[in-house]
Amino acid sequence: MCRWLAYSGSPIRLEELLVKRERSLIDQSLHARLGATTTNGDGFGVGWYEQGEPPRVYRSIHPAWNDRNLRELAAGISSPLFFAHIRASTGTAIQETNTHPFRYGKWLWMHNGLIREFSRVKRELVLAVDDSLFPSIEGTTDSETMFYLALTFGLEADPVTSVERMVGFVEETGKRHGVELPIQMTIATTDGKTVWAFRYSSEGDSRSLYFSTRMDDLKALYPESEELAGLSDETRVVVSEPLGDLPGAWNEVPESHVGIVQPGTDELLPFKPRQDH
Amino acid sequence: MCRWLAYSGSPIRLEELLVKRERSLIDQSLHARLGATTTNGDGFGVGWYEQGEPPRVYRSIHPAWNDRNLRELAAGISSPLFFAHIRASTGTAIQETNTHPFRYGKWLWMHNGLIREFSRVKRELVLAVDDSLFPSIEGTTDSETMFYLALTFGLEADPVTSVERMVGFVEETGKRHGVELPIQMTIATTDGKTVWAFRYSSEGDSRSLYFSTRMDDLKALYPESEELAGLSDETRVVVSEPLGDLPGAWNEVPESHVGIVQPGTDELLPFKPRQDH
Amino acid sequence: MCRWLAYSGSPIRLEELLVKRERSLIDQSLHARLGATTTNGDGFGVGWYEQGEPPRVYRSIHPAWNDRNLRELAAGISSPLFFAHIRASTGTAIQETNTHPFRYGKWLWMHNGLIREFSRVKRELVLAVDDSLFPSIEGTTDSETMFYLALTFGLEADPVTSVERMVGFVEETGKRHGVELPIQMTIATTDGKTVWAFRYSSEGDSRSLYFSTRMDDLKALYPESEELAGLSDETRVVVSEPLGDLPGAWNEVPESHVGIVQPGTDELLPFKPRQDH
Amino acid sequence: MCRWLAYSGSPIRLEELLVKRERSLIDQSLHARLGATTTNGDGFGVGWYEQGEPPRVYRSIHPAWNDRNLRELAAGISSPLFFAHIRASTGTAIQETNTHPFRYGKWLWMHNGLIREFSRVKRELVLAVDDSLFPSIEGTTDSETMFYLALTFGLEADPVTSVERMVGFVEETGKRHGVELPIQMTIATTDGKTVWAFRYSSEGDSRSLYFSTRMDDLKALYPESEELAGLSDETRVVVSEPLGDLPGAWNEVPESHVGIVQPGTDELLPFKPRQDH
């Protein structure tokens, strides 16, 4: 099981949420809090935006807790919007090109979950990727395939609809190959301004996904942090698993929903796979 | 430009040809002998057979000259048939799954050269790979795609014909996309008993390929080697570039030919792309 | 906390004990069995002997469970005596030269535990290493320092006494620097014929150490293994933590003892630090 | 032979001098310009300062030309003072802790050259490092040892004198061990404000070292660069080998001299080893 974090709001040093806290993402990756989960030692990636530039990506196949370069960067880089992902492979190779977040133009994408029986359906899924996008695929994961399918189905114009089409297509293809429950996912994607966070699975029992409700709560969570004290009220953190132990700090995204973090009011919409791809 | 070496004959420690000699394959990778060539620092792989077992593969993205584990293994492993390859990427990512030799069942495959404008034709080539083989593709290189196309076209039953079909298909596909000279290659493949070594390019000006003529010559090349002294007369080395400076030790494989190293008499046959795929 | 395994007996493929079993060493490193322990993802090493040759060593900073080359080697290499070690760093850098087992000439050495406040005493300990041995130190760990101190104090001539001297010196040095409990260790060392396994700590509460009692037990543990079925009765496995769940298969080495696995009768002797260094 | 570059002046993206140019430092590392030099594929490091913070360091053992993370960082980071170093090992292990620049507090240090017969004198040199500094040594190179000796001899208070003492001590120690020409070096060090660049060797025939004379020259060298066009006249580049082919752009630092790049007028002073350590 992978873990991920999406941050949007006042510029903050990456280390504040990735490294420093007792319950930072890296700490989570070392000490899984629930007995059933395995270690997340199969690679780490972070993607960040600065001042209207295309996103930068740092990806490594070392376990995050061992990566000195990551600590240096997380201490040196401030960003108003960043993604971080810790991988636990579901079978594909451990290599940088299989490490999240994936990037296409100004878009980032990361995923926790899997396409079941991926090796049986991969060929069909990959061949549905648009001709012009195909050469940009660099790795071999189900997660990256989902990204390129969403791009093919119009991610840049209408993210929610394109992901609904992608999921519809993956489910249809899987079922045609006899896979009963083809997809399990929480996904975050962004264009550098808005963050979309999806929670869905064919079985209606999806991996967890949480929003930080209000900045007040996050500040209460880390009262010692001077950086957090200055964060705007629009600042949001979306995570696959809660950081820290403070009750009330996190709202669970309901099954089959997509949360949208954007300037102004955030949105929470129902999510439903579409067959019109 | 990559470099490779195929060895077939009396069991020998890998280090004899990979590490020890002043003109070993690793030494070649550090000090290109001809000014035009660049450094081969983009990964290294070795595949070897022992006693009728499936081939083992060691692949690394460290430069070969820095890889301590490689030196340990090359000192510890003896084999009657092994492949070694030093990579200089023509654009695809530096990762173990893109490192030669590639393996499928008992087969190994390695390549020097490229499919020109690979990103334009990749989708069409990959689409032609057999459904049952598709999930075994792990990397993103032109070289591995050629391997799976050859497997699709019957490598296991008739290696020469299948490679002729593969090349015919790559050339046809490239030309349909406006690529004038679609392919440049020297390739070695083996089933653990016979080695096939191909030299071909669309322009009829292929990268170099050499056979060690007779064991006598190789022994003269390294008179100090006790191991070489005991090698059988059937022992052969096939290389992308000659090892050592001894005149007369190496025979060049002619343009558009395939050499077959096998028990009994070796063969040298003309190679001609086929359209009957 | 590191984990290690020493094997001595009938030649066996490394994968039998490192990879294959549900409770293999690699499996242990992924899923710690007792809640308090952290993940062992800070590097992996294996050292093995073949036919009277000097030991070979394969060391990697990738987590063992991700290392494809390790799986290839473990499948390809048979050995009558090998060491394997999975590292959980106690602070020093994650790099191959800090990965166990360490090698000097025909000797191998691996350690679980630590020298407390190592950075305070390191200079003094390192400067006690013999002049002729000093240049062979490649890494920066307490474990390698212990090895070179033992070599300085006569490991090659009298292993038990030299390790007693080493521990005495480390304790004396630590105490002079105000460290109350200077050392915690289980150590295995071998010359390729005999294996010495030490259990000691300043606090008299040492990390665990187990011997496989009799080959009968091990065979009962893995009845499906054809390879194990053929193992000689002298075959022994020494481990930091038991493999498998079979009651009675393992004997704990008592506090402050050293076990000696050798041709003929094994020995179990009391271990007592010495001040006569 | 290593290569290095020190930049001081108007804030600039690292990629401008490390990646982009046809004769960037990375390009140099791939295609040595003079036949005698070998490839610089043994690791890469960059250290940079931002807004009065402690320096950050990114170090990798991948060849610089393959390191995607480096390209991302070099595109994302602007700095008024940075060091970059490409390593060609003279024997010590390829690992991050042996990769330049080295850091201590606010200081950076990088070196091209070697201490001859280092393994013979290492113990004595390391023994002279101050007790309080000793635990900070992380690697095993001659270069890092020189850094800690200079720190011991007062680098933070008087850089030129401390390096003269360090060299005097290394020469004296080497000669006592029968090494005729103990040291060969170009060194750059900085506290984040001033850069000191040393050129010295026992044989009086030191590796090359160049200053960019005036910003006018550098701008002429890269007329297409908008970023360079805006650089202040105090901007300087110090390099082990000239970048680009423009005649007149570079001034060679004479034998046994130290150049000091600082706010106001730069200085060029004679350098002479001292025995008063």
mmCIF file of C-alpha atoms in Angstrom, chain A residues 13 48 50-51 53 55-60 62 68-69 71-73 75-77 96-97 103 138, chain D residues 13 48 50-51 53 55-60 62 68-69 71-73 75-77 96-97 103 138:
data_model
loop_
_atom_site.group_PDB
_atom_site.id
_atom_site.type_symbol
_atom_site.label_atom_id
_atom_site.label_comp_id
_atom_site.label_asym_id
_atom_site.label_seq_id
_atom_site.Cartn_x
_atom_site.Cartn_y
_atom_site.Cartn_z
ATOM 1 C CA ARG A 13 9.092 24.162 3.269
ATOM 2 C CA TRP A 48 6.414 20.777 -6.478
ATOM 3 C CA GLU A 50 7.213 27.406 -7.734
ATOM 4 C CA GLN A 51 6.102 30.765 -9.078
ATOM 5 C CA GLU A 53 6.970 27.413 -13.430
ATOM 6 C CA PRO A 55 6.519 21.383 -11.760
ATOM 7 C CA ARG A 56 9.840 19.876 -10.726
ATOM 8 C CA VAL A 57 10.024 16.247 -9.715
ATOM 9 C CA TYR A 58 12.481 14.447 -7.458
ATOM 10 C CA ARG A 59 12.180 10.666 -7.529
ATOM 11 C CA SER A 60 14.314 8.067 -5.859
ATOM 12 C CA HIS A 62 16.041 4.518 -2.072
ATOM 13 C CA ARG A 68 20.000 12.372 2.295
ATOM 14 C CA ASN A 69 19.397 14.326 -0.875
ATOM 15 C CA ARG A 71 16.316 15.829 3.294
ATOM 16 C CA GLU A 72 18.484 18.543 1.772
ATOM 17 C CA LEU A 73 15.873 19.393 -0.826
ATOM 18 C CA ALA A 75 14.876 21.760 3.759
ATOM 19 C CA GLY A 76 15.724 24.030 0.838
ATOM 20 C CA ILE A 77 12.508 24.126 -1.178
ATOM 21 C CA GLU A 96 12.623 5.869 -10.903
ATOM 22 C CA THR A 97 10.306 5.809 -13.904
ATOM 23 C CA ARG A 103 4.290 14.468 -14.696
ATOM 24 C CA GLU A 138 8.308 6.045 -19.365
ATOM 25 C CA ARG D 13 20.057 28.943 -12.092
ATOM 26 C CA TRP D 48 24.693 25.965 -2.938
ATOM 27 C CA GLU D 50 20.450 30.704 -0.598
ATOM 28 C CA GLN D 51 19.596 33.828 1.388
ATOM 29 C CA GLU D 53 20.971 29.846 5.019
ATOM 30 C CA PRO D 55 24.560 25.477 2.345
ATOM 31 C CA ARG D 56 22.553 22.614 0.876
ATOM 32 C CA VAL D 57 24.348 19.714 -0.760
ATOM 33 C CA TYR D 58 23.155 17.280 -3.426
ATOM 34 C CA ARG D 59 25.497 14.354 -4.000
ATOM 35 C CA SER D 60 25.053 11.329 -6.201
ATOM 36 C CA HIS D 62 25.357 8.163 -10.628
ATOM 37 C CA ARG D 68 17.523 13.154 -13.769
ATOM 38 C CA ASN D 69 17.117 14.543 -10.285
ATOM 39 C CA ARG D 71 18.635 18.176 -13.953
ATOM 40 C CA GLU D 72 15.411 18.948 -12.097
ATOM 41 C CA LEU D 73 17.265 20.625 -9.265
ATOM 42 C CA ALA D 75 16.535 23.900 -13.292
ATOM 43 C CA GLY D 76 14.741 24.777 -10.069
ATOM 44 C CA ILE D 77 17.480 26.261 -7.901
ATOM 45 C CA GLU D 96 27.950 9.590 -1.536
ATOM 46 C CA THR D 97 30.074 10.281 1.518
ATOM 47 C CA ARG D 103 30.387 20.526 4.135
ATOM 48 C CA GLU D 138 31.911 10.612 7.025
#
